[in-house]
Short mmCIF file of C-alpha atoms in Angstrom, two decimals:
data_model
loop_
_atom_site.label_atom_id
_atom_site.label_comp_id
_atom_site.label_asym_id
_atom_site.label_seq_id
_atom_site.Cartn_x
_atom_site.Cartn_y
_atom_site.Cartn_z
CA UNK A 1 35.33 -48.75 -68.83
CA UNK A 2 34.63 -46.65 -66.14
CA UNK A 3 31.62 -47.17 -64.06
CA UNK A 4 29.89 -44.02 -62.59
CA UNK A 5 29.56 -43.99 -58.63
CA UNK A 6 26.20 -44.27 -57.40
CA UNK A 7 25.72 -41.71 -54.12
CA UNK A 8 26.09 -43.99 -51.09
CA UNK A 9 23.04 -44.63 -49.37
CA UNK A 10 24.86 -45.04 -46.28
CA UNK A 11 26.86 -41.71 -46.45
CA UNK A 12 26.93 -38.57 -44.08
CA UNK A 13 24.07 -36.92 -45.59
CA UNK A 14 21.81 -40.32 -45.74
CA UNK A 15 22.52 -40.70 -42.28
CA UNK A 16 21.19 -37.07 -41.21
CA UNK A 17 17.85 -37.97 -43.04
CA UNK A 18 17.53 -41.11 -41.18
CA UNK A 19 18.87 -39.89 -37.91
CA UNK A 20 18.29 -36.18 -37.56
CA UNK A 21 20.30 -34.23 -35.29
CA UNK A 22 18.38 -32.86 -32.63
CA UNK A 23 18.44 -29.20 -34.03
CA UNK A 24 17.10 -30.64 -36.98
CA UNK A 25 14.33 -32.80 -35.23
CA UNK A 26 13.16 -29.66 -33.50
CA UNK A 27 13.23 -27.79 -36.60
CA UNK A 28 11.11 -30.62 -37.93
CA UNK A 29 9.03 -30.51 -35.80
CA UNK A 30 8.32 -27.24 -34.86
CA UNK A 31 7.61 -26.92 -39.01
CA UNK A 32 5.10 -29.65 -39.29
CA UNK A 33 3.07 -28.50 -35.86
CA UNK A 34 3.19 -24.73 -37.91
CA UNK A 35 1.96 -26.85 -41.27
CA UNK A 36 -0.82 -28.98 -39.10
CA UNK A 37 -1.96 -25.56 -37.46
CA UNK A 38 -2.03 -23.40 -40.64
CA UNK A 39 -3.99 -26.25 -42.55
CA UNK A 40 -6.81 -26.19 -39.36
CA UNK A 41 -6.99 -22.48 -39.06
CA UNK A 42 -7.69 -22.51 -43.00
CA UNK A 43 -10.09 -24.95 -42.39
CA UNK A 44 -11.42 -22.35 -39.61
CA UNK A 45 -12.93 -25.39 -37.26
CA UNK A 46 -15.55 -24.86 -34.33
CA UNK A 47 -14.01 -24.02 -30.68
CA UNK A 48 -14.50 -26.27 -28.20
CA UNK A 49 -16.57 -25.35 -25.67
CA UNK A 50 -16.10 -25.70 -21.99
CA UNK A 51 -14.46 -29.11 -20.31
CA UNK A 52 -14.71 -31.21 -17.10
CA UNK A 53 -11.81 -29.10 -15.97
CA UNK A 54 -14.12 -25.93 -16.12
CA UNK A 55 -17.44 -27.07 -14.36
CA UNK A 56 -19.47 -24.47 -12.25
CA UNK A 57 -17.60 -23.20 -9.35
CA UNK A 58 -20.89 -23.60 -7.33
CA UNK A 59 -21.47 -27.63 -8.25
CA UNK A 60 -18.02 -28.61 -7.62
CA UNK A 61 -18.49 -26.78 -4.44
CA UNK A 62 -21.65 -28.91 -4.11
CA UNK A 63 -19.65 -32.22 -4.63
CA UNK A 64 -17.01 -31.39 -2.88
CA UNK A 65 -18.51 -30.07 0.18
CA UNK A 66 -20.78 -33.19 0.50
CA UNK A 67 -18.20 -35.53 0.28
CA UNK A 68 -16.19 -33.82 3.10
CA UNK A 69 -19.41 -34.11 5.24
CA UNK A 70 -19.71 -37.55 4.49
CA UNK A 71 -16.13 -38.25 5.56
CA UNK A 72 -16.54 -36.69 8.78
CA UNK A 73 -19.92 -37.89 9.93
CA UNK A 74 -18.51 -41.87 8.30
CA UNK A 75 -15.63 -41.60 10.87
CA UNK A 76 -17.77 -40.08 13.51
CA UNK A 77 -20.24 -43.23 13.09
CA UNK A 78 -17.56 -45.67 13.31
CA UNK A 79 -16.39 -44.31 16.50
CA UNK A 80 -19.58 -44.12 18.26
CA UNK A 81 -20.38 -47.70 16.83
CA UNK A 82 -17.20 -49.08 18.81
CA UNK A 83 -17.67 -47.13 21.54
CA UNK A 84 -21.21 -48.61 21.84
CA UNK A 85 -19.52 -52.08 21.53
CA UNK A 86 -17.18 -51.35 24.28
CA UNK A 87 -19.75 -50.13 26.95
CA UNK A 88 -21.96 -52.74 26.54
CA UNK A 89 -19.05 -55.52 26.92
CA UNK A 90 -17.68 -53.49 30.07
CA UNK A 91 -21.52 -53.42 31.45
CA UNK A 92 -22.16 -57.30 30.79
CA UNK A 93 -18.43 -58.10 32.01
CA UNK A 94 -18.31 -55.34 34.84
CA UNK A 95 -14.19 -55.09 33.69
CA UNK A 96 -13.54 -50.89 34.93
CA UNK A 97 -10.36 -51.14 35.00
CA UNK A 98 -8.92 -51.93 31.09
CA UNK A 99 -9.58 -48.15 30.52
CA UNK A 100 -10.37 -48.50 26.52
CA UNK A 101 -13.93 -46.89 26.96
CA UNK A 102 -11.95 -44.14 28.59
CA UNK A 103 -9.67 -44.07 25.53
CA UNK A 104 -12.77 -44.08 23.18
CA UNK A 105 -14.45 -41.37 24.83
CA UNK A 106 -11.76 -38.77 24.45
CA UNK A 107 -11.22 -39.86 20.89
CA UNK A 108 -14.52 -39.21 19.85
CA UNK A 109 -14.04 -35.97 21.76
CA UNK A 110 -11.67 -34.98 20.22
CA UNK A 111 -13.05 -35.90 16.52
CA UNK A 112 -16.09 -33.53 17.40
CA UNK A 113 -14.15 -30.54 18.58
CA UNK A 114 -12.66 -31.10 15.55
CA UNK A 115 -16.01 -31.03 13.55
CA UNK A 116 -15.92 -27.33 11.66
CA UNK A 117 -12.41 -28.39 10.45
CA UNK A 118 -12.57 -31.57 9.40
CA UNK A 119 -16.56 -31.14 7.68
CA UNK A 120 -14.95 -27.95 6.01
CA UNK A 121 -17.75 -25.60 7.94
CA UNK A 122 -20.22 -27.64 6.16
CA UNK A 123 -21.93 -28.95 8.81
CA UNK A 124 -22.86 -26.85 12.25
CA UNK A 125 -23.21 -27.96 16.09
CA UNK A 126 -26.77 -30.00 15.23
CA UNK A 127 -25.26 -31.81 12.15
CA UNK A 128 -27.21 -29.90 9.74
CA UNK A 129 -25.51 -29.99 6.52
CA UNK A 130 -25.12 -26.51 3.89
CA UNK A 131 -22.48 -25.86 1.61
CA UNK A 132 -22.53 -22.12 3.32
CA UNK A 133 -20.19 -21.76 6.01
CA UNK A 134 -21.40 -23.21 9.72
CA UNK A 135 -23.63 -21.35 11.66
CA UNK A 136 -24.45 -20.78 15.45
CA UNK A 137 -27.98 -20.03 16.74
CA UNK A 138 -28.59 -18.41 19.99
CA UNK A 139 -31.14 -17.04 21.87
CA UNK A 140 -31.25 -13.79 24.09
CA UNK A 141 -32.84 -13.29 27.24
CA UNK A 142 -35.53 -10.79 27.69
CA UNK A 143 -35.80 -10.93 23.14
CA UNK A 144 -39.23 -12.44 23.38
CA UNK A 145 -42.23 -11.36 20.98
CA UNK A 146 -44.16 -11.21 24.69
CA UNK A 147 -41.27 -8.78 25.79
CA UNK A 148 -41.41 -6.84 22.59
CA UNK A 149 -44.62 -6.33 21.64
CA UNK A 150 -45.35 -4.11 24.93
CA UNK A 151 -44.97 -0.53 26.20
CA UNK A 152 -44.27 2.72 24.08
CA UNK A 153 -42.13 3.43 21.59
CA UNK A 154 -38.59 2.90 22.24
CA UNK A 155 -35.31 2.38 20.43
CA UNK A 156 -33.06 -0.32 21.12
CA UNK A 157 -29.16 0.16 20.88
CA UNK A 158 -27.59 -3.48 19.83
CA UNK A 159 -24.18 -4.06 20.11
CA UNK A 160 -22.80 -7.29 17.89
CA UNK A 161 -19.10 -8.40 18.58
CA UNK A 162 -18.11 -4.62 19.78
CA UNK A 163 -17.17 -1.63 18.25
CA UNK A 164 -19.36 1.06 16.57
CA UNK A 165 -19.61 -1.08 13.30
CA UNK A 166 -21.61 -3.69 15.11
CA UNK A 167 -23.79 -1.24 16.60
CA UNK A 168 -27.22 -1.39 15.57
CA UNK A 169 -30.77 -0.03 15.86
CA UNK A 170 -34.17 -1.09 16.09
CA UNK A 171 -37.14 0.91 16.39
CA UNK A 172 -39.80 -0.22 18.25
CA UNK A 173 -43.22 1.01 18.15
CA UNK A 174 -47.45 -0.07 19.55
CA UNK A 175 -49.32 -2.13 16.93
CA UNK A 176 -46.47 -3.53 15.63
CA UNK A 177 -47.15 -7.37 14.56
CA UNK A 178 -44.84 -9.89 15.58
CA UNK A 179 -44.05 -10.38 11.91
CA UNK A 180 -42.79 -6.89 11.48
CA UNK A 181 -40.68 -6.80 14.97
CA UNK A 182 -38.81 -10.20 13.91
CA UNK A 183 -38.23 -8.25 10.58
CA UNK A 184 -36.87 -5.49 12.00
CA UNK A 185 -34.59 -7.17 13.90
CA UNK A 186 -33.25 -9.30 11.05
CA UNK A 187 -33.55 -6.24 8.85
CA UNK A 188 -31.37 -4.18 11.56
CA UNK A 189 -28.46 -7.26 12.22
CA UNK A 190 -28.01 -8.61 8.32
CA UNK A 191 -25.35 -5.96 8.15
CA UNK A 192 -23.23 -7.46 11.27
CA UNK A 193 -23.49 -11.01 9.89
CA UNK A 194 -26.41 -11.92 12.14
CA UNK A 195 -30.42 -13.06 11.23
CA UNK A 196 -32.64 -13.35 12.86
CA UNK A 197 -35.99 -15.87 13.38
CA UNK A 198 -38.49 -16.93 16.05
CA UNK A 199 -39.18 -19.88 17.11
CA UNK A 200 -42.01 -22.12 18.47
CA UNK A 201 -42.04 -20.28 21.71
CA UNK A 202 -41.69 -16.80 20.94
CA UNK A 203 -38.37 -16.12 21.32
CA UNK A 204 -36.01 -14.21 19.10
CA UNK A 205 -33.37 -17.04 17.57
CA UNK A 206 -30.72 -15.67 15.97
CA UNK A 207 -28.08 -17.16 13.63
CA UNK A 208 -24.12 -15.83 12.85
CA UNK A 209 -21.73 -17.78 11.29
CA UNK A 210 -19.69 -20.23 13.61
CA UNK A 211 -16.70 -18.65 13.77
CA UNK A 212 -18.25 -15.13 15.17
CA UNK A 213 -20.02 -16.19 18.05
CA UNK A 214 -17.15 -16.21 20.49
CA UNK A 215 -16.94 -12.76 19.71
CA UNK A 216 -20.60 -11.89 19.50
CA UNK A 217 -21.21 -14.19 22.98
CA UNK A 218 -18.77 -11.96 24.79
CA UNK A 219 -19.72 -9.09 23.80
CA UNK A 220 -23.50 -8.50 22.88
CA UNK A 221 -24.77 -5.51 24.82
CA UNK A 222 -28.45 -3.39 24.55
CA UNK A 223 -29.32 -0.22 25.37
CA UNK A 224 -32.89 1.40 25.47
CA UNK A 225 -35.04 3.97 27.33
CA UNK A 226 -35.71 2.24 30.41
CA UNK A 227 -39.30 0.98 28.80
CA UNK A 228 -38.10 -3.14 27.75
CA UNK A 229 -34.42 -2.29 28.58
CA UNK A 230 -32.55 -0.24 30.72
CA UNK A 231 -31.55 3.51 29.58
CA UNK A 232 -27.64 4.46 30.06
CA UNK A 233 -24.71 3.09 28.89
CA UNK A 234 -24.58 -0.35 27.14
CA UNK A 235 -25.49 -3.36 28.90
CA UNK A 236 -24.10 -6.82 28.93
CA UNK A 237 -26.81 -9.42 28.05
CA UNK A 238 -26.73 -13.36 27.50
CA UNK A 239 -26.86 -15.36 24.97
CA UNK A 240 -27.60 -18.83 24.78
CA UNK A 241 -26.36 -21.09 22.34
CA UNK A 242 -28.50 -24.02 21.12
CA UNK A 243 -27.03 -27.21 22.76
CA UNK A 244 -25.44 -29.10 20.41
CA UNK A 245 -26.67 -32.62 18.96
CA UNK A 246 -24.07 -34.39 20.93
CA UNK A 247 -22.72 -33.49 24.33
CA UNK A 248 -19.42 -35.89 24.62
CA UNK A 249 -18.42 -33.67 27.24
CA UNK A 250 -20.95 -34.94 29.85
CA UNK A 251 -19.96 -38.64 29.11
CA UNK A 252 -19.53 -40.48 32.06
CA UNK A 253 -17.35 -43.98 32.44
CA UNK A 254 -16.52 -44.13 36.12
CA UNK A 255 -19.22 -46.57 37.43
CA UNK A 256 -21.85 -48.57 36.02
CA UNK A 257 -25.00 -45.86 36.60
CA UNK A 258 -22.77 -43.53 34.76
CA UNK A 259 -22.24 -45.88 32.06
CA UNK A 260 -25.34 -47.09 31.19
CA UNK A 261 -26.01 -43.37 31.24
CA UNK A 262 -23.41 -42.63 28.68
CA UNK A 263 -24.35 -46.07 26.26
CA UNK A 264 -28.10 -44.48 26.10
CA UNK A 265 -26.57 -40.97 25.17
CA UNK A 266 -23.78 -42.83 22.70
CA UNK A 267 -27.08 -44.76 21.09
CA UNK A 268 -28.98 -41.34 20.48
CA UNK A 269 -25.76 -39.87 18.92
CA UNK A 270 -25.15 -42.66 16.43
CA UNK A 271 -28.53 -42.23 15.65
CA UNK A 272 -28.41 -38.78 15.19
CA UNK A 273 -25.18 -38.87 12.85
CA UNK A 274 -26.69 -42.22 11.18
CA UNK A 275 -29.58 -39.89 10.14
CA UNK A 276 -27.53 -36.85 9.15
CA UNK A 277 -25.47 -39.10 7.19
CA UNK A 278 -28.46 -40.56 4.56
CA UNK A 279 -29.55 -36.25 4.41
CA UNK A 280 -25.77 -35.48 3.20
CA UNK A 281 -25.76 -38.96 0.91
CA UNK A 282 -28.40 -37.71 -0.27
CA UNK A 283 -27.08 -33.91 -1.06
CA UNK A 284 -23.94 -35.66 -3.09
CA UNK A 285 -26.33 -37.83 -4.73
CA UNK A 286 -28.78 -34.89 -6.13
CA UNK A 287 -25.19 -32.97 -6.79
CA UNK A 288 -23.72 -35.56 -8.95
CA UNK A 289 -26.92 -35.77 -11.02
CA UNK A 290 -26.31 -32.08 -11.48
CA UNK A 291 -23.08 -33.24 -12.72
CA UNK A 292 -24.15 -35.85 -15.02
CA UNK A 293 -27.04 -33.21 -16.43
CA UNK A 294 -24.80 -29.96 -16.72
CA UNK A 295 -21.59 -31.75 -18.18
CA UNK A 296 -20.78 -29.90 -21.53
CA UNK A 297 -21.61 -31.17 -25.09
CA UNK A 298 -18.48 -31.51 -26.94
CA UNK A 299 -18.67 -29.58 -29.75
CA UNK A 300 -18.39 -32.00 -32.98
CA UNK A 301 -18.81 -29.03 -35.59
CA UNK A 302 -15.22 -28.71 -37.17
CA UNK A 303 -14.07 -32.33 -35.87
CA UNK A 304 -14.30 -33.98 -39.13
CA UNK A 305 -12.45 -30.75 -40.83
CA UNK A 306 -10.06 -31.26 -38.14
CA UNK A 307 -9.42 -35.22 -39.02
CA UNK A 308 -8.89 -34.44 -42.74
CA UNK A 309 -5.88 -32.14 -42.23
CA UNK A 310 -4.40 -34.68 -40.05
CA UNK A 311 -5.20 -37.55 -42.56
CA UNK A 312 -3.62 -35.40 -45.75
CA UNK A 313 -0.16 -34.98 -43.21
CA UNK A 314 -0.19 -38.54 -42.37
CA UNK A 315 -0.47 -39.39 -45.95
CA UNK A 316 2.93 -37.26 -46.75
CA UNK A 317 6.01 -39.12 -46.62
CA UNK A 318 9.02 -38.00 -45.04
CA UNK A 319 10.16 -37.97 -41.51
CA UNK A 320 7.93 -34.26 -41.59
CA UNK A 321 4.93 -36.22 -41.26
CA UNK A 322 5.99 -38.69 -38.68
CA UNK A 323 7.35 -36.35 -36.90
CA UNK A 324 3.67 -34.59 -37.00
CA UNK A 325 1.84 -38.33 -36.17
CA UNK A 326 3.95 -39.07 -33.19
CA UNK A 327 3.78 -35.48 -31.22
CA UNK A 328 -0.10 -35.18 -32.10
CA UNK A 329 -0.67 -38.54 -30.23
CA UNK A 330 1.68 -38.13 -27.45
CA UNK A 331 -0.16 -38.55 -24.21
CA UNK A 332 -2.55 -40.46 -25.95
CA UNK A 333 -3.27 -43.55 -23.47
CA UNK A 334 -5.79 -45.96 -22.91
CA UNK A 335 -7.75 -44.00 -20.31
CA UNK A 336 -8.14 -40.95 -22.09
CA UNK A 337 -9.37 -42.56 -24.70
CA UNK A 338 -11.99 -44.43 -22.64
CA UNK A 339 -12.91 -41.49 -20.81
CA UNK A 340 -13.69 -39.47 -23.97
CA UNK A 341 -15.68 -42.47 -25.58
CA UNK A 342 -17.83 -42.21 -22.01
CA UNK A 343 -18.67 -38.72 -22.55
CA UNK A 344 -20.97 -39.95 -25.54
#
């Protein structure tokens, strides 16, 4: 009696269900991510709204821009702190000859020349900290609300960092308060980058950013009519920049008169950069509660629509549906998951 043959369950075609060639796994594949994505779009789920990844320009700027201050003004503390250590050992020991102050000094030297680079322009020559780029303020001799205030009318030619777009004019007139000169002048610089205040003594201070002063030190001219400046051609005037908060410049380390000099200056500076230090902690501290306040809801509405298409495909047998399970969860890892359970 003959016995029918059974299909082998080991044969050639078997074997390509179990063990899919790779055209056939991408076909697979790319037909069950079609099947998951038709079933959700029928299901016509909530968008997401925005991510971590797409936080405010302006409060990652905030976070960022702190931190880099923090960096700075951390190593710049650490610096001045062994510095301090040193002079005070080579004043107690009288040892001038070992030459590590020396060495110290022109480190830290070099770390503040360094200062608009490495704070990323966040924090200008007096350690004030602002997410705008550094600024420079100066003063002008002969700007003074006493100076101003006085004679006739007369219009005043100001040239800012050369050329006819930096010149500017401001009209000057009897009567005027000093409220309305110092708003003049601020009124008639904006344009060239330049504002302008007054300060406790009457005097015109006025602020551009960092990297124009060179250009607007060297070459800041004024003309008038001979009344608070001289008529004619344009003519050079000063300006003084406000000293900085630390002078490493005028250190000295070759006796012990010039030393104690320098360890009384070093204190003040680590002072000075100790203080600025709890402002800009402070600044990434308010930031990062922006952060925390301002991070996006996830969206939930559509989630559970979402989770029932991908149940009713894991429930299908086949190698289709695996296929489906194992590229939905790839990159699925511990700390993703932990970071999303956070977020509630």
């Amino acid at each position: 009696m003959e016995i029918a043959q059974r299909p082998s369950t080991t044969g050639p075609s078997a074997r390509a269900t179990a063990n899919p060639a790779p055209g056939q796994a991408e076909t697979a594949l790319g037909d069950a991510g079609a099947a998951i994505d038709q079933a959700a779009a029928s299901k016509a789920p909530a968008p997401l709204r925005r991510g971590l990844s797409n936080m405010d320009a302006p409060l990652q700027n905030d976070v960022s821009g702190a931190q880099q201050a923090i960096d700075f003004l951390e190593q710049t503390a650490a610096q001045l702190r062994a510095l301090k250590t040193d002079l005070a050992a080579k004043l107690t020991t009288r040892n001038m000859r070992d030459g590590q102050v020396e060495a110290r000094v022109r480190q830290f030297s070099e770390t503040w020349r360094n200062r608009t680079q490495a704070s990323g322009g966040t924090l200008d020559a007096q350690l004030n900290y602002s997410n705008q780029p550094s600024t420079q303020r100066f003063t002008v001799r002969g700007m003074t609300l006493a100076n101003l205030r006085n004679g006739a009318r007369e219009t005043l030619a100001i040239s800012v960092g050369g050329g006819t777009a930096g010149l500017r004019s401001v009209h000057l007139a009897p009567g005027l308060s000093d409220g309305e000169i110092v708003s003049r002048f601020d009124q008639a610089m904006a344009p060239a980058g330049v504002r302008v205040s007054v300060n406790k003594d009457g005097e015109l201070v006025f602020t551009a950013p960092e990297s124009a002063w060179p250009g607007i030190r060297d070459s800041l001219a004024v003309q008038g009519s001979g009344i608070r400046f001289p008529a004619g051609q344009l003519n050079r005037i000063k300006a003084d920049a406000e000293a900085p908060a630390v002078v490493p410049e005028g250190w000295g380390t070759s006796d012990i008169e010039s030393m104690r000099a320098t360890l009384q200056q070093v204190t003040q500076a680590l002072a000075h950069v100790e203080a600025a230090l709890s402002k800009v902690r402070q600044e990434l501290a308010a930031a990062s509660q922006r952060v925390q306040s301002e991070l996006p809801e996830i969206e939930v509405a559509g989630m559970g629509q979402m989770a029932e298409v991908f149940a009713n495909v894991a429930n299908e047998p086949g190698y289709s549906a695996l296929v489906s399970l194992t590229s939905a969860l790839v990159g699925i890892n511990r700390d993703r998951v932990v970071s999303l359970l956070r977020l509630s």
